[in-house]
Coordinates of N, CA and C in Angstrom, one line a residue:
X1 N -80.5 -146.2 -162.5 CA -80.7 -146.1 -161.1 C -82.2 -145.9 -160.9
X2 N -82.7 -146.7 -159.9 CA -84.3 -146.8 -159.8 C -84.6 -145.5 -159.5
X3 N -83.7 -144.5 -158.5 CA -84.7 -143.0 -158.2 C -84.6 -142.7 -159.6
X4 N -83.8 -142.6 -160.4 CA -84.0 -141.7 -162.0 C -85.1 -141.9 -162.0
X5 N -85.6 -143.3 -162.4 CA -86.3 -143.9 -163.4 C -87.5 -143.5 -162.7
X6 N -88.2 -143.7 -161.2 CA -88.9 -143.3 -160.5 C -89.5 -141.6 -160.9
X7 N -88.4 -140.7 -160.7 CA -88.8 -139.8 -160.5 C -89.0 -139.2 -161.8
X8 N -88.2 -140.0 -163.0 CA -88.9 -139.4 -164.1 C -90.4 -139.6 -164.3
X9 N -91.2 -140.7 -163.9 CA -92.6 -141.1 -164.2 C -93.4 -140.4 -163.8
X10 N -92.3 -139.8 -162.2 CA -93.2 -139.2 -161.3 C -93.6 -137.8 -161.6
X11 N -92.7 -137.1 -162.4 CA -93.1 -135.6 -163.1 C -93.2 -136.4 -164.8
X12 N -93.2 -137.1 -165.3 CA -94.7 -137.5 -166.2 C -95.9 -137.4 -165.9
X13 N -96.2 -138.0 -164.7 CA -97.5 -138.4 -164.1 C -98.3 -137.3 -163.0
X14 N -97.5 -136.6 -162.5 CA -97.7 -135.5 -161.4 C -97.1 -134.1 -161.4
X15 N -96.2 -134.3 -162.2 CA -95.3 -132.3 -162.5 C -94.6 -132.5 -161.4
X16 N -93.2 -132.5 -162.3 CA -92.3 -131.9 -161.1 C -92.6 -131.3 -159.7
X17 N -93.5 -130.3 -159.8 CA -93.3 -129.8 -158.8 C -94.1 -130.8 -157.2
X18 N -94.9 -131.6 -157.7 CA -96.2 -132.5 -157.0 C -95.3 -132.9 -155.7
X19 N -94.3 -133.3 -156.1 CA -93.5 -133.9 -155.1 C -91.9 -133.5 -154.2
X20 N -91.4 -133.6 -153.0 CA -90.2 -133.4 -153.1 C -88.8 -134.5 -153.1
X21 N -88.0 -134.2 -153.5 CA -87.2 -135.2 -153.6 C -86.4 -135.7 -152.2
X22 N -86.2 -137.0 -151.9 CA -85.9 -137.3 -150.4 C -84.8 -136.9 -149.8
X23 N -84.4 -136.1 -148.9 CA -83.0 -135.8 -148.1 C -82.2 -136.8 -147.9
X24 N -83.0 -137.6 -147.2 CA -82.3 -139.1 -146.8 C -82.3 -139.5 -147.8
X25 N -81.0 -140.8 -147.6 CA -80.3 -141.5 -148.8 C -81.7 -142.4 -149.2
X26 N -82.4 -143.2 -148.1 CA -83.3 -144.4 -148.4 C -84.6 -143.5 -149.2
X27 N -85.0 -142.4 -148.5 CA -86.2 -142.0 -149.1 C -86.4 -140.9 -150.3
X28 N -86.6 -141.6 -151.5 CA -86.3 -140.8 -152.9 C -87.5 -139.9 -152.9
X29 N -88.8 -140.0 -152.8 CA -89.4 -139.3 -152.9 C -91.0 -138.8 -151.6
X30 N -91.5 -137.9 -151.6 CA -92.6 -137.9 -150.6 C -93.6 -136.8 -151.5
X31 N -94.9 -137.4 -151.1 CA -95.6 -136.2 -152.1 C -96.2 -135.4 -150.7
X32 N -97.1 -134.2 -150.6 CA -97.2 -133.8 -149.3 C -99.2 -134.0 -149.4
X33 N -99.5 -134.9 -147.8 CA -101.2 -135.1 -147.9 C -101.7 -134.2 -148.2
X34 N -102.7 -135.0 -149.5 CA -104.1 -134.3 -149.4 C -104.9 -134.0 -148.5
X35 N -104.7 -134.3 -147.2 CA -105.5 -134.5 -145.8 C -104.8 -134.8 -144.9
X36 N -104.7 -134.1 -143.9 CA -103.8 -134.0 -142.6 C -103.9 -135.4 -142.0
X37 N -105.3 -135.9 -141.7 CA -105.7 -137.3 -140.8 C -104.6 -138.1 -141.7
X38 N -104.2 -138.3 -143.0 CA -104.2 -139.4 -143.8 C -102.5 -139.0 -143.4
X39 N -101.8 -138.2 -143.9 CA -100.4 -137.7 -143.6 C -99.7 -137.9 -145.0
X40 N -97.9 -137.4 -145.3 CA -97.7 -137.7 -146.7 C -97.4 -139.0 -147.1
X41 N -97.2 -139.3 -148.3 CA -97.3 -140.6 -149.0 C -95.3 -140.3 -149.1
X42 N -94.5 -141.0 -148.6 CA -93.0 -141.3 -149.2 C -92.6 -143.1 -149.7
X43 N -91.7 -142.7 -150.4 CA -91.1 -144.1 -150.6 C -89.6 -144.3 -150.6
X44 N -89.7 -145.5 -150.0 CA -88.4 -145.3 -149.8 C -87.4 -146.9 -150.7
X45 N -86.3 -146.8 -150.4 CA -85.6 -147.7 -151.3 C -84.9 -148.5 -150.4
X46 N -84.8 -150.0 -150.2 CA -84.7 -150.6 -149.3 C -83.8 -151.7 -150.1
X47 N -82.8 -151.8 -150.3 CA -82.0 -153.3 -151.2 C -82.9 -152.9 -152.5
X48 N -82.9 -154.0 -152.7 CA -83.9 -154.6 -154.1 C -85.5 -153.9 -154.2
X49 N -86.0 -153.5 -152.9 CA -87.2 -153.4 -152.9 C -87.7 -151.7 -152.7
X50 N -89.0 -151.0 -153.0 CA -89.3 -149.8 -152.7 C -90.7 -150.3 -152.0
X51 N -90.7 -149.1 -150.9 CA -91.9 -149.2 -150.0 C -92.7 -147.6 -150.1
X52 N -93.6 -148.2 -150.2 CA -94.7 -146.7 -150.1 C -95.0 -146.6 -149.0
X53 N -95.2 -145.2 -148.1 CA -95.6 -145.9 -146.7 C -96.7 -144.2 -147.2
X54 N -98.2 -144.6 -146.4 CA -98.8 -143.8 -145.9 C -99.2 -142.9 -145.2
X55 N -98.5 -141.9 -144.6 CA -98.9 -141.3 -143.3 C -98.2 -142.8 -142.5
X56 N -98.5 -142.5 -141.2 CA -98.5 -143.6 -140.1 C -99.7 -144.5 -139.9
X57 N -100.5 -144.6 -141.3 CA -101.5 -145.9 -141.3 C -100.9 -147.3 -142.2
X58 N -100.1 -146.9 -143.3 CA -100.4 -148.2 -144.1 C -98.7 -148.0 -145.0
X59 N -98.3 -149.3 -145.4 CA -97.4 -149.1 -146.1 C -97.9 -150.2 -147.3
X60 N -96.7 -150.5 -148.3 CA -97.0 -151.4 -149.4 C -95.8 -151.7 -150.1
X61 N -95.2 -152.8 -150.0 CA -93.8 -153.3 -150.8 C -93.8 -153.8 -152.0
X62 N -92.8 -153.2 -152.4 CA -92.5 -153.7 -154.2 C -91.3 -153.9 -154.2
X63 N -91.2 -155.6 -155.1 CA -89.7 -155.8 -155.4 C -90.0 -156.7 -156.9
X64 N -88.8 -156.6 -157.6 CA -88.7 -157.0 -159.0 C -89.5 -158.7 -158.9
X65 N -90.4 -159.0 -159.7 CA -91.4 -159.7 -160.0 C -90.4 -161.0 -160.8
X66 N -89.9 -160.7 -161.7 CA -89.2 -161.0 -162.8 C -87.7 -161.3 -162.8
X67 N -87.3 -162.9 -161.5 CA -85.6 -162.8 -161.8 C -85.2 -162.9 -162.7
X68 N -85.2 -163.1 -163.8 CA -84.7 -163.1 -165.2 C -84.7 -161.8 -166.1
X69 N -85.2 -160.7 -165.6 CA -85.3 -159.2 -166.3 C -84.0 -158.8 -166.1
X70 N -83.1 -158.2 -167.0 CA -82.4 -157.6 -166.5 C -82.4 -156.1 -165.7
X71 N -80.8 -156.3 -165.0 CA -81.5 -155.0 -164.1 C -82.4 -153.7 -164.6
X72 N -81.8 -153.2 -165.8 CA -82.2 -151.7 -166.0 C -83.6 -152.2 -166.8
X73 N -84.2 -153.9 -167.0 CA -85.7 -154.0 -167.2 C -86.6 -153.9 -165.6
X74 N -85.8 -154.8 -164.6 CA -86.2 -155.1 -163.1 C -86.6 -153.6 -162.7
X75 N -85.7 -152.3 -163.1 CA -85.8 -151.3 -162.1 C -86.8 -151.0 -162.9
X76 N -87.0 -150.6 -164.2 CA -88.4 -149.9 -164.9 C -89.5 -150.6 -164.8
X77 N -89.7 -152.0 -164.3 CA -90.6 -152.7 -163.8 C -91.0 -152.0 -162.5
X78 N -90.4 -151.7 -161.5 CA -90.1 -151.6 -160.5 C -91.2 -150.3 -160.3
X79 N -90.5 -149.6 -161.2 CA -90.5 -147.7 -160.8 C -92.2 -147.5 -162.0
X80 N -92.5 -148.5 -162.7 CA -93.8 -148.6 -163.3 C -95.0 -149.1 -162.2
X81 N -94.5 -150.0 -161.6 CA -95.4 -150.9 -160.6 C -95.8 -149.6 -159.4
X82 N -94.5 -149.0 -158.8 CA -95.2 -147.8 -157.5 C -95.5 -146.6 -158.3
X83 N -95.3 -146.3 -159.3 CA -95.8 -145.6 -160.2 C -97.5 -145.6 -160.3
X84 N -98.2 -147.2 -160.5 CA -99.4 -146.9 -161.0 C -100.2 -146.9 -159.6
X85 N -99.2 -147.9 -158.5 CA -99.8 -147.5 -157.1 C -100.5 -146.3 -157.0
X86 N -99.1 -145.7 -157.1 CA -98.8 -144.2 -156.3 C -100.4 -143.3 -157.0
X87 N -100.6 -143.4 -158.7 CA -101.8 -142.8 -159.2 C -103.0 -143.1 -158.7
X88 N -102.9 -144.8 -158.2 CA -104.6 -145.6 -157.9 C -104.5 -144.8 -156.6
X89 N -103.6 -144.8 -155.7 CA -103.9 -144.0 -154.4 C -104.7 -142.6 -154.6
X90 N -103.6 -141.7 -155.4 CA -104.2 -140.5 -155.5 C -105.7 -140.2 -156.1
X91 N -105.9 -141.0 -156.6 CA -107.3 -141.3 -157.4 C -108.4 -141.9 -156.6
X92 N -107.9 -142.5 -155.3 CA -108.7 -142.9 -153.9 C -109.6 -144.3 -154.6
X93 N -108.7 -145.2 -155.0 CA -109.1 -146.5 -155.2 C -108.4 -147.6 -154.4
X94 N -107.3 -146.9 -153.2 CA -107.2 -147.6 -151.9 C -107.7 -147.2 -150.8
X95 N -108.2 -147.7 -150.2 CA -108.7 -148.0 -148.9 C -107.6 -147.9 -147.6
X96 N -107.5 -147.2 -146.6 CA -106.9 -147.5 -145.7 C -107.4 -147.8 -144.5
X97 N -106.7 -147.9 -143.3 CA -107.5 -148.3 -142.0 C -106.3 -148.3 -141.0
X98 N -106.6 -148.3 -139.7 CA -105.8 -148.1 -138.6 C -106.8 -147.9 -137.4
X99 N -106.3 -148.8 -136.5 CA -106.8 -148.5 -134.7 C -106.8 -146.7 -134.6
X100 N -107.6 -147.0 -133.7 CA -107.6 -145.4 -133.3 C -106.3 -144.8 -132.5
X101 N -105.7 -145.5 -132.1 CA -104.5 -145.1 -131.8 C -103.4 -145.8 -133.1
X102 N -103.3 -146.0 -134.0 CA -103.2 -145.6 -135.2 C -101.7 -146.5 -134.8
X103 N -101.4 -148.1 -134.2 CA -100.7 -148.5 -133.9 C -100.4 -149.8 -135.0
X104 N -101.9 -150.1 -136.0 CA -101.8 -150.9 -136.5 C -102.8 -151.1 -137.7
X105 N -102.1 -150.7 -139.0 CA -103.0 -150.6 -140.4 C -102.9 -151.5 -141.5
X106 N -103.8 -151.3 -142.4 CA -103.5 -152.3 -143.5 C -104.6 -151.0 -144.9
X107 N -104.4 -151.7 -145.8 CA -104.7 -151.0 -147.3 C -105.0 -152.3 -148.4
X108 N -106.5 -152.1 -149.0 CA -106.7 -152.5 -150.1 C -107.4 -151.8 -151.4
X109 N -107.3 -152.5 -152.2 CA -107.8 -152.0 -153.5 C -109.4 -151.9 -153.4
X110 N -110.2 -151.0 -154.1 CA -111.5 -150.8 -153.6 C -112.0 -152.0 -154.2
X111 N -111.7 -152.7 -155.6 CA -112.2 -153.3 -156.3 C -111.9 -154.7 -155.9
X112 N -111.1 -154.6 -154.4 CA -111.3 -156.4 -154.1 C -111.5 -156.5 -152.5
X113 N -112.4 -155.7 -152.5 CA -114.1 -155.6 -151.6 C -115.2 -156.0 -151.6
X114 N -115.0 -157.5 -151.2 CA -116.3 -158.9 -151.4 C -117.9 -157.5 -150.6
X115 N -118.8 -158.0 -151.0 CA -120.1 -157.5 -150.7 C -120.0 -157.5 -149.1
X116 N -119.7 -159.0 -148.1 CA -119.8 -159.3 -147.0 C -119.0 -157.8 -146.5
X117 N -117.1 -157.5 -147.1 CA -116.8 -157.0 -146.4 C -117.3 -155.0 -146.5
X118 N -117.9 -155.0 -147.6 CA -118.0 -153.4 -147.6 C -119.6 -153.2 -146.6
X119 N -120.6 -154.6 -146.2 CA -122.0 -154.2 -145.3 C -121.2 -154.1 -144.1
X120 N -120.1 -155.1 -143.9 CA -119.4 -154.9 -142.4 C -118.5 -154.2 -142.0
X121 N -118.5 -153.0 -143.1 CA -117.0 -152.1 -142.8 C -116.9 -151.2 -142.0
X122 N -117.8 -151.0 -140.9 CA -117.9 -149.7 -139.6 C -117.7 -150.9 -138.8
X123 N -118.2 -152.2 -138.8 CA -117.7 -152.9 -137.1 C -116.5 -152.3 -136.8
X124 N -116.2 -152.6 -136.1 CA -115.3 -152.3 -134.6 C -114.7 -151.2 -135.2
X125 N -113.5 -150.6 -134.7 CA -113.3 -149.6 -133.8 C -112.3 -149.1 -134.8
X126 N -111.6 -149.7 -136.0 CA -111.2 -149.2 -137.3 C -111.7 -147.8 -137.5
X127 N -110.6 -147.1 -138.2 CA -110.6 -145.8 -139.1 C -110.3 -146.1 -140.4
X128 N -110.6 -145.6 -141.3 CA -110.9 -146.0 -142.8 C -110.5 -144.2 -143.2
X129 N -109.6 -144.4 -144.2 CA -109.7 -143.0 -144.9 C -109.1 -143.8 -146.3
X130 N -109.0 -142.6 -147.0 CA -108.8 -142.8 -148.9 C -107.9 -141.7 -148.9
X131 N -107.0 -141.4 -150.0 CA -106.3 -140.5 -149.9 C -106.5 -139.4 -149.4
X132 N -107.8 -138.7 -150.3 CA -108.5 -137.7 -150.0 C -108.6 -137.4 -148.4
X133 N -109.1 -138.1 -147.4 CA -109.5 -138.1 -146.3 C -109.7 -139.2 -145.6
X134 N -110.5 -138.8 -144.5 CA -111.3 -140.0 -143.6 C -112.6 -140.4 -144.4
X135 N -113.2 -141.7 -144.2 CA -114.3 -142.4 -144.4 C -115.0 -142.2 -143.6
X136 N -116.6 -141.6 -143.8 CA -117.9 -142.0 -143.2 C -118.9 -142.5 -143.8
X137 N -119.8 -143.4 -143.6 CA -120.5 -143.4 -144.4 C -122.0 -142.7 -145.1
X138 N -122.2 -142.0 -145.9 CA -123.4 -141.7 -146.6 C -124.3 -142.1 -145.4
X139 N -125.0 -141.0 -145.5 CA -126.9 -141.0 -145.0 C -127.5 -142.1 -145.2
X140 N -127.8 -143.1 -144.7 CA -128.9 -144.3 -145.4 C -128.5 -145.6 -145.7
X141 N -126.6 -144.9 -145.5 CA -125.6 -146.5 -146.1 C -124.8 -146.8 -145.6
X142 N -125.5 -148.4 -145.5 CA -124.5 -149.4 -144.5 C -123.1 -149.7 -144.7
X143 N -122.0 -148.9 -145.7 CA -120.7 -148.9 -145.8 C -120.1 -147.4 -146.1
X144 N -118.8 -146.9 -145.8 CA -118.5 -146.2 -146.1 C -117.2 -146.0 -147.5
X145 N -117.4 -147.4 -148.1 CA -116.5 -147.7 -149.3 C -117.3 -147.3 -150.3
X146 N -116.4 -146.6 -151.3 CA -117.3 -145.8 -152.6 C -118.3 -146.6 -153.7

């Protein structure tokens, strides 16, 4: 079952205690924010697929890569894949963003941040945080990506 396999990585990787386990049937796990603005990180189990959602800025879908794995390979693919998410998050090597009214976000990887887009990352009216927090940028620098 994907929550097993999930949640065993997840106290591999974080300690048991890091996280709680979901009430609801769909949502197997939620860790609680590092930062109020950002909110908690849960995932939930949707058919075939698991979704990370961020606070109320950003979500991220994973489904088996591999039709030919069998299932109990597809799920430990599965539960490895939001597994190393779930770490690169916590480690603040995603990016988030959202309107100020916080009606419409997206999330990328720091490391696929062309030059053009990290000089032009304050235009408009975007919020930018990392797990940790909100984004500003440094004294003297024209981006607020690390």
């Amino acid at each position: 079952m994907i929550r097993d396999r999930l949640i065993l990585l997840f106290e591999q990787k974080f300690g048991a205690n890091s996280f709680t386990r979901g009430a609801i049937p769909s949502v197997l796990v939620s860790f609680p924010p590092a930062h109020i603005g950002v909110g908690e990180l849960k995932i939930f189990e949707y058919g075939n697929e698991l979704i990370v959602e961020i606070g109320k800025i950003a979500h991220h879908q994973f489904d088996n890569l591999n039709p030919d794995a069998t299932p109990e390979a597809a799920e430990q693919a599965l539960a490895e894949q939001v597994a190393g998410f779930v770490e690169d998050v916590f480690a603040d090597k995603y990016i988030f963003w959202c309107s100020p009214q916080r009606d419409a976000g997206g999330l990328k990887h720091i490391d696929f941040f062309s030059e053009n887009e990290r000089s032009s990352f304050l235009d408009g009216d975007r919020i930018y945080f990392t797990w940790s927090g909100p984004l500003a940028p440094a004294p003297g620098k024209e981006s607020c990506i690390p």
